[in-house]
Amino acid sequence: GMKARMRSSANPPAIGLGIEDVDAADTPPRPQVMEVHDETQVNLQRGVHPLTVVIATSKMLRDDPSLTQRIATMVNTAYGRHRMSGSEVEHRASTGDWGRLANRVLHLAFREEFLVGCCSSTIQPPFTCPGWGHWGLLAVDEAAQGTGVASALVKAAETRLRWAGCVAIQIEYHYIAGDQRSERLRAWYEGKLGFCCVCGADFRMCYKLVCPPHCCFTLPPSFLYCCCCI
């Protein structure tokens, strides 16, 4: 008789693990990106898709109930400690409801619907000189680091401060001499971004002068005008 043909069944497609946000701030960090097999999500965070930076508002948190915890988790993971709670996220987002009247806001960076970074900017903090803006709370999702997220967030923050009329911008950061990560941050802050350290060894306070878009440099020097034009 005829031999029955043996048909080997094809292996079922592998189901990859998507990049999921952890549920609590004290949950251990997610696995490294090489363990994630969802190509779409990996590409989103690696920079294949366009990056969008917006200012957080209460409406955004209402429209996406998971966003509050995603922001807190990303910040706490980036800082390696409990840096921000859900209620703090909600408070910072509520300040964005004031639009152009807001003093401190929270900038959020997205690729598609995926949150990849955040940064705060304040037009006039209580601890800086008059006319000196400030940005901080810079955090980037581990999988998206090195894809231009931090640069885009800083650009958005500094553009906002310049258009608000700030004549200088102040930042602070922790520094450990000889530590590879600290040295890389110092080279970026005080090198590429152009900040100058005025005090501090382990905790460095830095500033740089900026020129507001409508600085009237033809008028006589005044504290109200841009420091670069005096």
C-alpha atoms as a printed R data frame, in Angstrom:
    type eleno elety resid chain resno      x       y      z
1   ATOM     1    CA   GLY     A     1  0.000   0.000  0.000
2   ATOM     2    CA   MET     A     2  0.964   3.616 -0.181
3   ATOM     3    CA   LYS     A     3  2.919   5.065  2.657
4   ATOM     4    CA   ALA     A     4  1.184   7.749  4.541
5   ATOM     5    CA   ARG     A     5  3.034  11.006  4.330
6   ATOM     6    CA   MET     A     6  4.263  12.295  7.627
7   ATOM     7    CA   ARG     A     7  3.361  15.927  8.071
8   ATOM     8    CA   SER     A     8  5.190  17.867 10.699
9   ATOM     9    CA   SER     A     9  3.058  20.504 12.288
10  ATOM    10    CA   ALA     A    10  4.518  24.008 12.271
11  ATOM    11    CA   ASN     A    11  5.627  25.426 15.577
12  ATOM    12    CA   PRO     A    12  3.113  27.913 16.980
13  ATOM    13    CA   PRO     A    13  4.267  31.552 16.864
14  ATOM    14    CA   ALA     A    14  6.115  32.713 19.976
15  ATOM    15    CA   ILE     A    15  4.176  35.137 22.128
16  ATOM    16    CA   GLY     A    16  6.495  37.902 23.309
17  ATOM    17    CA   LEU     A    17  6.189  39.786 26.568
18  ATOM    18    CA   GLY     A    18  5.153  43.375 26.072
19  ATOM    19    CA   ILE     A    19  6.683  46.273 27.965
20  ATOM    20    CA   GLU     A    20  4.330  46.554 30.915
21  ATOM    21    CA   ASP     A    21  4.377  49.241 33.569
22  ATOM    22    CA   VAL     A    22  4.788  48.006 37.108
23  ATOM    23    CA   ASP     A    23  1.987  48.619 39.573
24  ATOM    24    CA   ALA     A    24  3.808  50.121 42.531
25  ATOM    25    CA   ALA     A    25  6.707  52.501 43.035
26  ATOM    26    CA   ASP     A    26  8.668  49.978 45.126
27  ATOM    27    CA   THR     A    27  8.341  47.162 42.589
28  ATOM    28    CA   PRO     A    28 11.733  46.006 41.208
29  ATOM    29    CA   PRO     A    29 12.725  47.464 37.811
30  ATOM    30    CA   ARG     A    30 11.422  45.785 34.674
31  ATOM    31    CA   PRO     A    31 13.562  43.318 32.711
32  ATOM    32    CA   GLN     A    32 16.098  44.692 30.275
33  ATOM    33    CA   VAL     A    33 14.862  45.556 26.799
34  ATOM    34    CA   MET     A    34 16.611  42.577 25.183
35  ATOM    35    CA   GLU     A    35 14.127  40.316 26.971
36  ATOM    36    CA   VAL     A    36 11.188  42.083 25.331
37  ATOM    37    CA   HIS     A    37 10.062  40.608 22.034
38  ATOM    38    CA   ASP     A    38  7.208  42.906 21.046
39  ATOM    39    CA   GLU     A    39  8.896  44.649 18.102
40  ATOM    40    CA   THR     A    40  6.390  47.481 17.927
41  ATOM    41    CA   GLN     A    41  6.853  48.484 21.554
42  ATOM    42    CA   VAL     A    42 10.646  48.127 21.396
43  ATOM    43    CA   ASN     A    43 10.779  50.368 18.317
44  ATOM    44    CA   LEU     A    44  8.593  52.952 20.026
45  ATOM    45    CA   GLN     A    45 11.044  53.277 22.868
46  ATOM    46    CA   ARG     A    46 14.206  52.981 20.794
47  ATOM    47    CA   GLY     A    47 13.333  56.005 18.705
48  ATOM    48    CA   VAL     A    48 11.847  54.517 15.536
49  ATOM    49    CA   HIS     A    49  8.619  56.469 16.072
50  ATOM    50    CA   PRO     A    50  8.329  60.279 16.484
51  ATOM    51    CA   LEU     A    51  8.708  61.813 19.916
52  ATOM    52    CA   THR     A    52  6.051  64.161 21.292
53  ATOM    53    CA   VAL     A    53  6.516  66.393 24.357
54  ATOM    54    CA   VAL     A    54  3.434  67.869 26.029
55  ATOM    55    CA   ILE     A    55  2.540  69.520 29.335
56  ATOM    56    CA   ALA     A    56  0.626  67.283 31.733
57  ATOM    57    CA   THR     A    57 -2.894  68.286 32.750
58  ATOM    58    CA   SER     A    58 -5.589  66.846 34.978
59  ATOM    59    CA   LYS     A    59 -7.631  65.945 31.894
60  ATOM    60    CA   MET     A    60 -4.826  63.725 30.622
61  ATOM    61    CA   LEU     A    61 -4.847  61.779 33.889
62  ATOM    62    CA   ARG     A    62 -8.633  61.434 33.786
63  ATOM    63    CA   ASP     A    63 -8.581  60.237 30.191
64  ATOM    64    CA   ASP     A    64 -5.897  57.630 30.969
65  ATOM    65    CA   PRO     A    65 -6.316  56.276 34.544
66  ATOM    66    CA   SER     A    66 -3.020  54.357 34.287
67  ATOM    67    CA   LEU     A    67 -0.937  57.434 33.462
68  ATOM    68    CA   THR     A    68 -0.553  58.655 37.054
69  ATOM    69    CA   GLN     A    69  1.066  55.436 38.212
70  ATOM    70    CA   ARG     A    70  3.121  55.115 35.045
71  ATOM    71    CA   ILE     A    71  4.675  58.534 35.656
72  ATOM    72    CA   ALA     A    72  5.409  57.803 39.329
73  ATOM    73    CA   THR     A    73  6.882  54.394 38.530
74  ATOM    74    CA   MET     A    74  9.116  55.753 35.781
75  ATOM    75    CA   VAL     A    75 10.447  58.556 38.001
76  ATOM    76    CA   ASN     A    76 11.059  56.296 41.001
77  ATOM    77    CA   THR     A    77 12.799  53.682 38.846
78  ATOM    78    CA   ALA     A    78 15.000  56.319 37.205
79  ATOM    79    CA   TYR     A    79 16.029  57.807 40.568
80  ATOM    80    CA   GLY     A    80 16.446  54.413 42.227
81  ATOM    81    CA   ARG     A    81 14.335  55.485 45.189
82  ATOM    82    CA   HIS     A    82 10.877  56.749 46.084
83  ATOM    83    CA   ARG     A    83 10.922  60.183 44.493
84  ATOM    84    CA   MET     A    84  7.294  60.791 43.544
85  ATOM    85    CA   SER     A    85  3.901  59.499 44.667
86  ATOM    86    CA   GLY     A    86  0.677  59.302 42.717
87  ATOM    87    CA   SER     A    87 -0.760  62.276 44.600
88  ATOM    88    CA   GLU     A    88  2.315  64.346 43.718
89  ATOM    89    CA   VAL     A    89  1.850  63.457 40.054
90  ATOM    90    CA   GLU     A    90 -1.772  64.593 40.249
91  ATOM    91    CA   HIS     A    91 -0.790  67.870 41.921
92  ATOM    92    CA   ARG     A    92  1.885  68.639 39.326
93  ATOM    93    CA   ALA     A    93 -0.497  67.821 36.490
94  ATOM    94    CA   SER     A    94 -3.135  70.134 37.978
95  ATOM    95    CA   THR     A    95 -0.745  73.087 37.674
96  ATOM    96    CA   GLY     A    96 -0.719  72.524 33.928
97  ATOM    97    CA   ASP     A    97 -4.443  73.295 33.883
98  ATOM    98    CA   TRP     A    98 -3.540  76.976 34.187
99  ATOM    99    CA   GLY     A    99 -2.009  77.034 30.711
100 ATOM   100    CA   ARG     A   100  0.266  80.018 30.133
101 ATOM   101    CA   LEU     A   101 -0.479  81.281 33.643
102 ATOM   102    CA   ALA     A   102  1.122  78.201 35.207
103 ATOM   103    CA   ASN     A   103  4.378  78.652 37.095
104 ATOM   104    CA   ARG     A   104  5.547  75.040 37.472
105 ATOM   105    CA   VAL     A   105  4.499  72.365 34.991
106 ATOM   106    CA   LEU     A   106  5.367  68.763 34.205
107 ATOM   107    CA   HIS     A   107  6.510  67.967 30.663
108 ATOM   108    CA   LEU     A   108  5.783  64.440 29.405
109 ATOM   109    CA   ALA     A   109  7.461  62.706 26.470
110 ATOM   110    CA   PHE     A   110  5.567  60.075 24.473
111 ATOM   111    CA   ARG     A   111  6.228  57.810 21.541
112 ATOM   112    CA   GLU     A   112  2.764  56.911 20.314
113 ATOM   113    CA   GLU     A   113  0.887  56.107 23.565
114 ATOM   114    CA   PHE     A   114  4.025  54.997 25.410
115 ATOM   115    CA   LEU     A   115  5.379  57.282 28.143
116 ATOM   116    CA   VAL     A   116  9.162  57.522 27.767
117 ATOM   117    CA   GLY     A   117 10.205  60.510 29.901
118 ATOM   118    CA   CYS     A   118  9.319  63.560 31.985
119 ATOM   119    CA   CYS     A   119 10.801  66.833 33.209
120 ATOM   120    CA   SER     A   120  9.510  69.775 35.242
121 ATOM   121    CA   SER     A   121 10.023  73.466 34.516
122 ATOM   122    CA   THR     A   122  9.337  76.431 36.800
123 ATOM   123    CA   ILE     A   123  9.325  80.044 35.655
124 ATOM   124    CA   GLN     A   124 10.095  81.523 39.094
125 ATOM   125    CA   PRO     A   125 10.930  79.147 41.949
126 ATOM   126    CA   PRO     A   126 11.221  80.567 45.482
127 ATOM   127    CA   PHE     A   127 14.862  79.480 45.724
128 ATOM   128    CA   THR     A   128 16.350  81.140 42.612
129 ATOM   129    CA   CYS     A   129 17.270  84.741 41.804
130 ATOM   130    CA   PRO     A   130 14.500  86.920 40.328
131 ATOM   131    CA   GLY     A   131 14.167  86.162 36.634
132 ATOM   132    CA   TRP     A   132 15.880  82.778 36.922
133 ATOM   133    CA   GLY     A   133 13.864  79.785 35.756
134 ATOM   134    CA   HIS     A   134 14.493  76.194 36.746
135 ATOM   135    CA   TRP     A   135 14.059  72.701 35.355
136 ATOM   136    CA   GLY     A   136 14.482  69.356 37.084
137 ATOM   137    CA   LEU     A   137 12.896  65.970 37.787
138 ATOM   138    CA   LEU     A   138 14.396  64.745 34.520
139 ATOM   139    CA   ALA     A   139 13.619  61.041 34.119
140 ATOM   140    CA   VAL     A   140 13.768  58.779 31.063
141 ATOM   141    CA   ASP     A   141 12.461  55.235 30.780
142 ATOM   142    CA   GLU     A   142 15.402  52.835 30.817
143 ATOM   143    CA   ALA     A   143 14.460  51.307 27.480
144 ATOM   144    CA   ALA     A   144 14.333  54.738 25.813
145 ATOM   145    CA   GLN     A   145 17.626  56.122 27.117
146 ATOM   146    CA   GLY     A   146 20.052  57.240 24.442
147 ATOM   147    CA   THR     A   147 17.289  57.963 21.910
148 ATOM   148    CA   GLY     A   148 17.052  61.747 22.333
149 ATOM   149    CA   VAL     A   149 14.279  61.807 24.945
150 ATOM   150    CA   ALA     A   150 16.235  63.795 27.555
151 ATOM   151    CA   SER     A   151 17.394  66.342 24.972
152 ATOM   152    CA   ALA     A   152 13.838  66.845 23.729
153 ATOM   153    CA   LEU     A   153 12.520  67.333 27.272
154 ATOM   154    CA   VAL     A   154 15.240  69.850 28.144
155 ATOM   155    CA   LYS     A   155 14.608  71.732 24.904
156 ATOM   156    CA   ALA     A   156 10.882  71.953 25.678
157 ATOM   157    CA   ALA     A   157 11.531  73.108 29.241
158 ATOM   158    CA   GLU     A   158 14.112  75.735 28.281
159 ATOM   159    CA   THR     A   159 12.004  77.028 25.393
160 ATOM   160    CA   ARG     A   160  9.102  77.548 27.785
161 ATOM   161    CA   LEU     A   161 11.324  79.399 30.267
162 ATOM   162    CA   ARG     A   162 12.818  81.608 27.558
163 ATOM   163    CA   TRP     A   163  9.385  82.569 26.233
164 ATOM   164    CA   ALA     A   164  8.324  83.370 29.794
165 ATOM   165    CA   GLY     A   165 11.119  85.957 29.927
166 ATOM   166    CA   CYS     A   166 13.666  84.145 32.105
167 ATOM   167    CA   VAL     A   167 17.191  85.553 31.822
168 ATOM   168    CA   ALA     A   168 18.894  82.491 33.318
169 ATOM   169    CA   ILE     A   169 18.136  78.853 34.132
170 ATOM   170    CA   GLN     A   170 19.256  76.964 37.220
171 ATOM   171    CA   ILE     A   171 19.593  73.208 37.772
172 ATOM   172    CA   GLU     A   172 20.996  71.012 40.529
173 ATOM   173    CA   TYR     A   173 22.212  67.426 40.515
174 ATOM   174    CA   HIS     A   174 24.040  64.922 42.692
175 ATOM   175    CA   TYR     A   175 27.614  64.141 41.667
176 ATOM   176    CA   ILE     A   176 30.084  61.438 42.719
177 ATOM   177    CA   ALA     A   177 33.633  62.024 41.496
178 ATOM   178    CA   GLY     A   178 34.938  59.087 39.509
179 ATOM   179    CA   ASP     A   179 31.530  57.467 39.134
180 ATOM   180    CA   GLN     A   180 30.910  56.667 35.464
181 ATOM   181    CA   ARG     A   181 27.279  57.747 35.449
182 ATOM   182    CA   SER     A   182 28.019  60.952 37.383
183 ATOM   183    CA   GLU     A   183 30.862  61.863 35.058
184 ATOM   184    CA   ARG     A   184 28.622  61.293 32.039
185 ATOM   185    CA   LEU     A   185 25.899  63.518 33.525
186 ATOM   186    CA   ARG     A   186 28.401  66.226 34.396
187 ATOM   187    CA   ALA     A   187 29.784  66.202 30.852
188 ATOM   188    CA   TRP     A   188 26.249  66.537 29.507
189 ATOM   189    CA   TYR     A   189 25.028  69.221 31.939
190 ATOM   190    CA   GLU     A   190 28.174  71.324 32.135
191 ATOM   191    CA   GLY     A   191 29.448  70.517 28.664
192 ATOM   192    CA   LYS     A   192 26.840  69.994 25.968
193 ATOM   193    CA   LEU     A   193 24.037  71.918 27.720
194 ATOM   194    CA   GLY     A   194 26.352  74.785 28.702
195 ATOM   195    CA   PHE     A   195 25.664  75.036 32.447
196 ATOM   196    CA   CYS     A   196 28.265  76.524 34.782
197 ATOM   197    CA   CYS     A   197 28.645  75.173 38.329
198 ATOM   198    CA   VAL     A   198 28.646  77.936 40.944
199 ATOM   199    CA   CYS     A   199 28.848  75.851 44.106
200 ATOM   200    CA   GLY     A   200 28.835  72.337 45.452
201 ATOM   201    CA   ALA     A   201 30.947  69.216 45.131
202 ATOM   202    CA   ASP     A   202 28.589  66.321 45.810
203 ATOM   203    CA   PHE     A   203 25.481  68.420 45.134
204 ATOM   204    CA   ARG     A   204 26.215  70.776 42.280
205 ATOM   205    CA   MET     A   205 24.186  73.924 41.598
206 ATOM   206    CA   CYS     A   206 24.573  75.206 38.065
207 ATOM   207    CA   TYR     A   207 23.171  77.980 35.898
208 ATOM   208    CA   LYS     A   208 23.378  79.375 32.395
209 ATOM   209    CA   LEU     A   209 22.289  82.674 30.891
210 ATOM   210    CA   VAL     A   210 19.597  82.644 28.237
211 ATOM   211    CA   CYS     A   211 18.244  85.275 25.891
212 ATOM   212    CA   PRO     A   212 14.450  85.617 25.900
213 ATOM   213    CA   PRO     A   213 12.911  85.752 22.393
214 ATOM   214    CA   HIS     A   214 11.747  89.359 22.800
215 ATOM   215    CA   CYS     A   215 14.786  90.754 24.612
216 ATOM   216    CA   CYS     A   216 15.058  94.447 23.709
217 ATOM   217    CA   PHE     A   217 18.850  94.739 23.671
218 ATOM   218    CA   THR     A   218 18.707  98.241 22.142
219 ATOM   219    CA   LEU     A   219 17.439  99.744 25.410
220 ATOM   220    CA   PRO     A   220 19.760 100.843 28.252
221 ATOM   221    CA   PRO     A   221 21.037  98.002 30.480
222 ATOM   222    CA   SER     A   222 18.648  96.995 33.172
223 ATOM   223    CA   PHE     A   223 18.190  94.010 35.482
224 ATOM   224    CA   LEU     A   224 14.943  93.366 33.612
225 ATOM   225    CA   TYR     A   225 16.749  92.793 30.325
226 ATOM   226    CA   CYS     A   226 18.647  89.768 29.177
227 ATOM   227    CA   CYS     A   227 21.973  89.242 30.965
228 ATOM   228    CA   CYS     A   228 23.504  88.187 27.622
229 ATOM   229    CA   CYS     A   229 22.647  91.576 26.099
230 ATOM   230    CA   ILE     A   230 23.870  93.836 28.915
